[in-house]
Coordinates of C-alpha atoms in Angstrom, one line a residue:
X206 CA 0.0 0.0 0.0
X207 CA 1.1 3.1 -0.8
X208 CA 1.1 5.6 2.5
X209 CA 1.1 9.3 2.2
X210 CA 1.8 12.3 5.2
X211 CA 1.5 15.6 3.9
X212 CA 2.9 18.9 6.0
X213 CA 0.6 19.8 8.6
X214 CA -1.3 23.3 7.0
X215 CA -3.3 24.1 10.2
X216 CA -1.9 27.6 11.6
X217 CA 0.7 26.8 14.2
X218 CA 0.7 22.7 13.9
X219 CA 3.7 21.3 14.2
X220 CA 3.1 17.8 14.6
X221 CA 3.8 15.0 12.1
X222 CA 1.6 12.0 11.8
X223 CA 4.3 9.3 11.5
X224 CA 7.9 8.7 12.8
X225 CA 11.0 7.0 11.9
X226 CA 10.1 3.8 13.6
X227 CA 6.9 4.1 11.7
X228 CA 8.3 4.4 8.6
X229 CA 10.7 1.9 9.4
X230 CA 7.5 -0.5 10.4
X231 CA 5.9 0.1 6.9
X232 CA 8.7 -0.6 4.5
X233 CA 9.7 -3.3 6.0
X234 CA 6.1 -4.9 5.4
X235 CA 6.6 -3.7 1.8
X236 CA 4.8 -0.7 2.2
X237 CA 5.8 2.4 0.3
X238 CA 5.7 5.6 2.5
X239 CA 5.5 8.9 0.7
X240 CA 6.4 12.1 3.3
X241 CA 6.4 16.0 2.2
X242 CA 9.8 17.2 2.3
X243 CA 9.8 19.1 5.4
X244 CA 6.6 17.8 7.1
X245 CA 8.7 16.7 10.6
X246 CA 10.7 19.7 11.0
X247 CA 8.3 21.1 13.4
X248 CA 8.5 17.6 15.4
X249 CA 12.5 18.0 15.4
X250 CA 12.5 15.1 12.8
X251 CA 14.7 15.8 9.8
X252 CA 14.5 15.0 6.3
X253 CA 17.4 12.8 6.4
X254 CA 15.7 10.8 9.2
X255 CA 12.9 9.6 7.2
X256 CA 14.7 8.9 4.8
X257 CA 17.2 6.9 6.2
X258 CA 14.5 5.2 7.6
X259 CA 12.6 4.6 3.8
X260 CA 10.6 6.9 3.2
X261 CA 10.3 8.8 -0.2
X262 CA 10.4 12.4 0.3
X263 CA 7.7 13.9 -2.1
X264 CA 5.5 17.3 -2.6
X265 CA 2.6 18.3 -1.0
X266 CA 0.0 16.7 -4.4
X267 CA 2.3 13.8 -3.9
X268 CA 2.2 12.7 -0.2
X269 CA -1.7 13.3 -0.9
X270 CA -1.9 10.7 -3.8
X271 CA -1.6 7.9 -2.1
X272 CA -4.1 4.7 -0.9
X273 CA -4.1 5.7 3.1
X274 CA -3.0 9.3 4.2
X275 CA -2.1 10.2 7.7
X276 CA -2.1 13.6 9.2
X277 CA -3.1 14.8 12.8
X278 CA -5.5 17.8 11.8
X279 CA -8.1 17.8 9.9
X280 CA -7.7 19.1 6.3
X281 CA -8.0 22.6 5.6
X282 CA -10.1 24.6 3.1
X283 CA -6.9 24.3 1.1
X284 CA -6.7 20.6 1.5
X285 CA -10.0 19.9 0.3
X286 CA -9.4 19.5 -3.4
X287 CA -6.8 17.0 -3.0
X288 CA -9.2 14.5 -1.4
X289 CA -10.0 11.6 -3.4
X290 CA -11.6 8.0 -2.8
X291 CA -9.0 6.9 -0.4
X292 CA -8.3 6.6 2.7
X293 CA -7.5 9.2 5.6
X294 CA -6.6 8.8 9.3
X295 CA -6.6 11.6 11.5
X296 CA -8.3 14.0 14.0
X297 CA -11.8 15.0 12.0
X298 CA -13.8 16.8 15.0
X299 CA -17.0 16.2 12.0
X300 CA -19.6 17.1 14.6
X301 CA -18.2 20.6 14.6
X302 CA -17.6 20.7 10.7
X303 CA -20.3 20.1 8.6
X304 CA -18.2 21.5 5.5
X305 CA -15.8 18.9 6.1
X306 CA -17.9 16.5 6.4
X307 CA -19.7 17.0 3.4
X308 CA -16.2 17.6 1.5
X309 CA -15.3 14.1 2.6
X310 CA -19.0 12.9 1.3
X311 CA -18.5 14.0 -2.1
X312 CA -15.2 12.9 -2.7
X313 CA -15.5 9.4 -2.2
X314 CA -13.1 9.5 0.7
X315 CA -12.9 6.8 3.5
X316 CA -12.5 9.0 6.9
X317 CA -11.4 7.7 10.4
X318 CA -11.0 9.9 12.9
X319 CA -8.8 9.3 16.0
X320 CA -10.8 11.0 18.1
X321 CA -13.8 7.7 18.0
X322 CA -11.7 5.2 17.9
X323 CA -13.3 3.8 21.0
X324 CA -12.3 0.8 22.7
X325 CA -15.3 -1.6 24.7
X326 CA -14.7 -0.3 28.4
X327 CA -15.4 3.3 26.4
X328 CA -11.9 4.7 26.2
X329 CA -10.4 6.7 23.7
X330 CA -6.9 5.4 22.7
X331 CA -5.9 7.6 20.4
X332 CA -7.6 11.1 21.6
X333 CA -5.9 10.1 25.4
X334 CA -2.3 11.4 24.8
X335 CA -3.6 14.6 23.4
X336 CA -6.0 15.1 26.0
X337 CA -3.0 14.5 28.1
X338 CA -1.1 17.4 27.2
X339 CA -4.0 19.9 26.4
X340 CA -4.9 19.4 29.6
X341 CA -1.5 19.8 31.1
X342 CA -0.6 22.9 28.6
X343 CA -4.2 24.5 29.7
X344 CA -2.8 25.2 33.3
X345 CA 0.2 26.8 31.5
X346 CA -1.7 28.8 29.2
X347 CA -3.7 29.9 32.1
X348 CA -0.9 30.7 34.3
X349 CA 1.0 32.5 31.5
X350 CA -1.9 34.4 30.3
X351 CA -2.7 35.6 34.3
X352 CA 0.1 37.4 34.3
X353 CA -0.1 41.4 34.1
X354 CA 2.2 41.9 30.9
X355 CA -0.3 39.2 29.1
X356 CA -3.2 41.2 30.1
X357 CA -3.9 39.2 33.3
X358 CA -5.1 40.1 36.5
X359 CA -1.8 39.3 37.9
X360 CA -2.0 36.3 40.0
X361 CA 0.5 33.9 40.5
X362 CA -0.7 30.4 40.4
X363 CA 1.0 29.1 42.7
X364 CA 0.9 32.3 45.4
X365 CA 3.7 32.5 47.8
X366 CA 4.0 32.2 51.9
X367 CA 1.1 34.1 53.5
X368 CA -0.7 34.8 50.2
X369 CA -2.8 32.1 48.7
X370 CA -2.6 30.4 45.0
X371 CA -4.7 30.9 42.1
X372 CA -8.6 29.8 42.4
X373 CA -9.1 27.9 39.1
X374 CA -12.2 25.9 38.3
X375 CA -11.7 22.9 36.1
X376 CA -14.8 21.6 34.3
X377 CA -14.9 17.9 33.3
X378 CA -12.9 14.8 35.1
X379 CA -12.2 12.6 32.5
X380 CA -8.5 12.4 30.8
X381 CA -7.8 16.6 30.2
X382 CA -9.4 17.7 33.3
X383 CA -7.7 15.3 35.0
X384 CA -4.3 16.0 34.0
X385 CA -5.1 20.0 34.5
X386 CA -5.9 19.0 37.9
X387 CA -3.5 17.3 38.6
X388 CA -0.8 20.2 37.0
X389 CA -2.7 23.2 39.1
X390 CA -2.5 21.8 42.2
X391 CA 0.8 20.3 42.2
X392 CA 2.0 24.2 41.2
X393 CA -0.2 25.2 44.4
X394 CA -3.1 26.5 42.8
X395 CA -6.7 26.0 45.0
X396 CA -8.4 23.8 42.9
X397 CA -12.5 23.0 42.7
X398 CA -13.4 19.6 39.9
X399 CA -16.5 19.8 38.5
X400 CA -17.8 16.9 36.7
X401 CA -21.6 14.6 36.5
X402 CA -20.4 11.9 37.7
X403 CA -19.9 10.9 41.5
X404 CA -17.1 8.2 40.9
X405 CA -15.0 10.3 38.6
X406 CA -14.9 13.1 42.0
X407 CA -14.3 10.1 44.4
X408 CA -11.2 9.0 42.1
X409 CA -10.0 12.4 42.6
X410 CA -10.8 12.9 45.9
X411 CA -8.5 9.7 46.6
X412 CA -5.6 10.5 43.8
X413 CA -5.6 13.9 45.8
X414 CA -6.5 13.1 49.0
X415 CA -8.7 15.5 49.5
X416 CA -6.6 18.7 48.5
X417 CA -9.3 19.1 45.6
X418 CA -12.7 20.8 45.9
X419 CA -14.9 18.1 44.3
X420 CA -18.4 19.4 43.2
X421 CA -21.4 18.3 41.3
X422 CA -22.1 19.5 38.1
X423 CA -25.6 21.6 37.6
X424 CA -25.5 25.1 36.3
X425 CA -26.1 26.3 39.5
X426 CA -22.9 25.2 41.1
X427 CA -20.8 25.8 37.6
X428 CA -22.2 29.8 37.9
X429 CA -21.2 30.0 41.3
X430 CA -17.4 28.4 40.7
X431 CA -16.8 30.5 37.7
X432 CA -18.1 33.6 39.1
X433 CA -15.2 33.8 41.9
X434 CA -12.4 32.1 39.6
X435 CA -9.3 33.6 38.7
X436 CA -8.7 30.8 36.2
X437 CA -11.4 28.7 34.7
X438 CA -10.6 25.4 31.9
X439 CA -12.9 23.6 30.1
X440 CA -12.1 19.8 29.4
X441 CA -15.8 18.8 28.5
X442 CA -15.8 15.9 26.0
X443 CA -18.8 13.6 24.5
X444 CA -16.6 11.8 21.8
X445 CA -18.3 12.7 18.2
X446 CA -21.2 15.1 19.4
X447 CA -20.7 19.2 20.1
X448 CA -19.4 19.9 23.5
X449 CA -21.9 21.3 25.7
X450 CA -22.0 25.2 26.3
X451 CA -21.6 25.0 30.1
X452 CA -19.9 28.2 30.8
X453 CA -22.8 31.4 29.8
X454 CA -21.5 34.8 29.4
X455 CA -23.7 36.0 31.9
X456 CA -21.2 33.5 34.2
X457 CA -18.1 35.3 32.6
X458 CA -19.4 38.8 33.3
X459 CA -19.3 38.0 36.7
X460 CA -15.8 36.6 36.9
X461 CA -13.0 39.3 38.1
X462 CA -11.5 41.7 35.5
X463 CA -8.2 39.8 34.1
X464 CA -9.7 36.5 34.8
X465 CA -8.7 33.9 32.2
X466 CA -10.7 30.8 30.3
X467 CA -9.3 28.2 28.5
X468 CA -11.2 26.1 26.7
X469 CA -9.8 22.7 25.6
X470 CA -13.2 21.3 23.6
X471 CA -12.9 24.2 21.2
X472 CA -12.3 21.2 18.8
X473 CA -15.9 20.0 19.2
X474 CA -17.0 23.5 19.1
X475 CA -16.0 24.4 22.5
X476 CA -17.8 24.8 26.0
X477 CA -17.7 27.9 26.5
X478 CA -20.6 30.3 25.5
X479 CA -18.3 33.0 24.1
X480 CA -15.4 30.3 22.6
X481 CA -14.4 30.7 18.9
X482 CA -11.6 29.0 17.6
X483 CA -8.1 31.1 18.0
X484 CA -4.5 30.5 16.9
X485 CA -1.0 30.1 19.0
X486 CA -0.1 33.1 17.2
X487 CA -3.1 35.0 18.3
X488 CA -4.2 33.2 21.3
X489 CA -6.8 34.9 23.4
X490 CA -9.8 36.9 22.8
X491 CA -10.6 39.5 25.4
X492 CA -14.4 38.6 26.8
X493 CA -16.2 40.9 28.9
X494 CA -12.5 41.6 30.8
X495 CA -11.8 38.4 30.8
X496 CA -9.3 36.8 28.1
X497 CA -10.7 33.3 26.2
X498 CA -8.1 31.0 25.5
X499 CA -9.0 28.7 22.5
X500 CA -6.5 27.4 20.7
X501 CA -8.3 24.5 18.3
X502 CA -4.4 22.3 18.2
X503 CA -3.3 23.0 21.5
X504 CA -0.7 20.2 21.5
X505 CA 1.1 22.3 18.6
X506 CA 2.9 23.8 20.9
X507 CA 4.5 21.4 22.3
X508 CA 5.6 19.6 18.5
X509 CA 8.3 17.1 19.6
X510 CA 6.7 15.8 23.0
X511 CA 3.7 15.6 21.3
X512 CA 4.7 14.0 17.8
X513 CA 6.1 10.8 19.9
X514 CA 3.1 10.5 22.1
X515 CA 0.4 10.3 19.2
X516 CA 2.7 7.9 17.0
X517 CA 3.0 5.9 19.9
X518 CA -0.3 5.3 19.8
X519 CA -1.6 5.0 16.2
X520 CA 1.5 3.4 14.7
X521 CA -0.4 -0.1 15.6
X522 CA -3.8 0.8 14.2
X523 CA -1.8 2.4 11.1
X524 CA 0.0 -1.1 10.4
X525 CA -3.2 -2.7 10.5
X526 CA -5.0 -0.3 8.0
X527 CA -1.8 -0.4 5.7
X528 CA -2.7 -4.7 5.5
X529 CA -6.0 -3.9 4.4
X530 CA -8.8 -1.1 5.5
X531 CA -11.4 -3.6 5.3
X532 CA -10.1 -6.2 6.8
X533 CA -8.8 -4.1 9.6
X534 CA -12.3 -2.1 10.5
X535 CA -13.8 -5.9 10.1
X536 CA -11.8 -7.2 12.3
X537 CA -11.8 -4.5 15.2
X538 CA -15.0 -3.3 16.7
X539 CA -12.7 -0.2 18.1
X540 CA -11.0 0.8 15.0
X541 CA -14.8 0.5 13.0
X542 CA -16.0 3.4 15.4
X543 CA -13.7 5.1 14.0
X544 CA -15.0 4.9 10.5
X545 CA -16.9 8.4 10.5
X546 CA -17.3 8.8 6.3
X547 CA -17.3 5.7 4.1
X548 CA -19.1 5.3 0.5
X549 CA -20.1 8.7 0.5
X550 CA -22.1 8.7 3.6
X551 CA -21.9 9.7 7.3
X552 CA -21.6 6.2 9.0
X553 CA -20.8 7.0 12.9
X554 CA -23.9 7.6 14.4
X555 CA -23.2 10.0 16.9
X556 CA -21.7 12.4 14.1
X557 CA -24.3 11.7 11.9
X558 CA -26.8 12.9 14.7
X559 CA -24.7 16.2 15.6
X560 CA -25.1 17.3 12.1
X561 CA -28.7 16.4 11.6
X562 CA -28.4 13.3 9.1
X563 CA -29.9 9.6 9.6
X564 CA -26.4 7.7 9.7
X565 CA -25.5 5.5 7.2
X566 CA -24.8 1.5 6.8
X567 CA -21.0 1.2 8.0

């Protein structure tokens, strides 16, 4: 099978979606692996890298022609008319991009997304080590963007002796909340969890023993957190539907002036009343005195760290496509839900429903 990774076009991505080892992997199955000339360099992986390790270093129209294509973003308006009736692999976010979704339609084009490849205890093994270091990279965003020359209020997340840390609010305990957690209060920030579900708090409650604020989600207790919150992040996720808009301005109006939000479901549309999608060159969006933080490839900005954590993961699944799509979506219920776009039709059901269409036959 012929295997193609174009450069990442998204504004700021830096991530490549295969490694040496992959390519390494795929040749020596008798694959042939087609990389854009430059397409790692953001990742620190040179040319001469993938090459040594076989891979034909092509254009952009080239890396695109190919039976199965792997990038990490989804393709941009650009992109669109190099899509054909293969194969692609990658993060879609379709239930937040019904242009996209009806690009892939009409052109024929396989699509899997990462983000619902969903194993049967309801994990997602490919979104989990991005979610990892959004949510870890959301308590760094917040902190930086706190600070005065950034337009913050001037809080130091961690405080000092005699003068406590940063109040921040993180919405949603599954893998991102989690791991922002986790980061603000190990830097000494006073932390509340918010989240539905009673088990997901207990697990905190014991990871932290008890140094997290555990509370149960209802919009009542979500406008009272926010509304004294220095630094508020939302890691709400239902994989292949919109995030829920859980965070009102009216909430944000109440917040103090140089407060900061960052919203880590911008991908599904974000769950924040006042998110839209912004850029690591133009980060924030300045809210009713408070700043927005919505960065739609968060990871980005961490290229290298990030790079090696999602090949780590996909590089199986990829080998398995690579022997045969069919075969492979045939043979495992988890990669199959990730089929979102086959024959011309929406097939995940979830997506399908998000943008108002009866789903497909898979």
């Amino acid at each position: 099978m012929r295997v193609g990774v174009p450069t990442e076009t998204k504004s700021g991505e830096t991530r490549v979606a295969i490694a040496p080892a992959g390519v390494h992997a795929l040749v020596a199955r008798g694959h042939e692996v087609l990389v854009q000339a430059g397409a790692g360099r953001g990742a620190g992986i040179a040319d001469a890298e993938l090459d040594a390790a076989g891979a034909t270093l092509v254009t952009a129209a080239e890396s695109w022609d190919a039976d199965l294509v792997l990038k990490v973003k989804e393709p941009q308006p650009e992109e669109l008319g190099l899509l054909r009736g293969t194969t692609l692999f990658t993060f879609l976010h379709l239930a937040a991009n019904p242009a996209l979704a009806a690009a892939l339609a009409a052109a024929g084009t396989t699509a899997l997304s990462y983000d619902t490849v969903q194993l049967a205890d309801g994990s997602l093994p490919l979104l989990t080590p991005m979610s990892e270091v959004a949510g870890r990279l959301a308590v760094l965003a917040g902190a930086h963007h706190l600070l005065s020359p950034h337009g913050g209020r001037g809080v130091l997340l961690a405080g000092v002796p005699g003068v406590p840390g940063a109040r921040v609010t993180v919405l949603g305990a599954g893998v991102a909340g989690s791991q922002a957690i986790a980061q603000a209060a190990a830097l000494g920030a006073d932390v509340t969890a918010i989240d539905l579900s009673l088990p997901a708090l207990r697990r905190l409650d014991e990871r932290h023993g008890g140094r997290v604020r555990t509370v149960v989600s209802t919009a009542h207790a979500i406008a009272e957190e926010v509304s004294g919150s220095d630094l508020v992040i939302g890691a709400v996720l239902v994989p292949g539907r919109p995030a829920p808009k859980v965070v009102t301005h009216a909430m944000v109006e109440e917040m103090p002036r140089g407060s900061v939000l960052v919203d880590v479901a911008i991908d599904q549309g974000g769950c924040f009343e006042d998110s839209r999608p912004t850029t690591h060159e133009d980060p924030v969006r300045a809210v009713a005195g408070s700043l927005v933080y919505a960065v739609a490839n968060m990871p980005a900005a961490v290229g290298v760290t990030a790079t090696r954590a999602l090949t780590n993961v996909t590089l199986p699944y990829v080998l398995r496509l690579a022997e045969g799509v069919d075969d492979a979506v045939g043979a495992d219920p988890a990669l199959a839900a990730g089929v979102n776009v086959r024959a011309g039709r929406i097939v995940h059901p979830a997506v399908a429903a998000a943008l108002g269409e009866a789903p497909a036959p898979a």
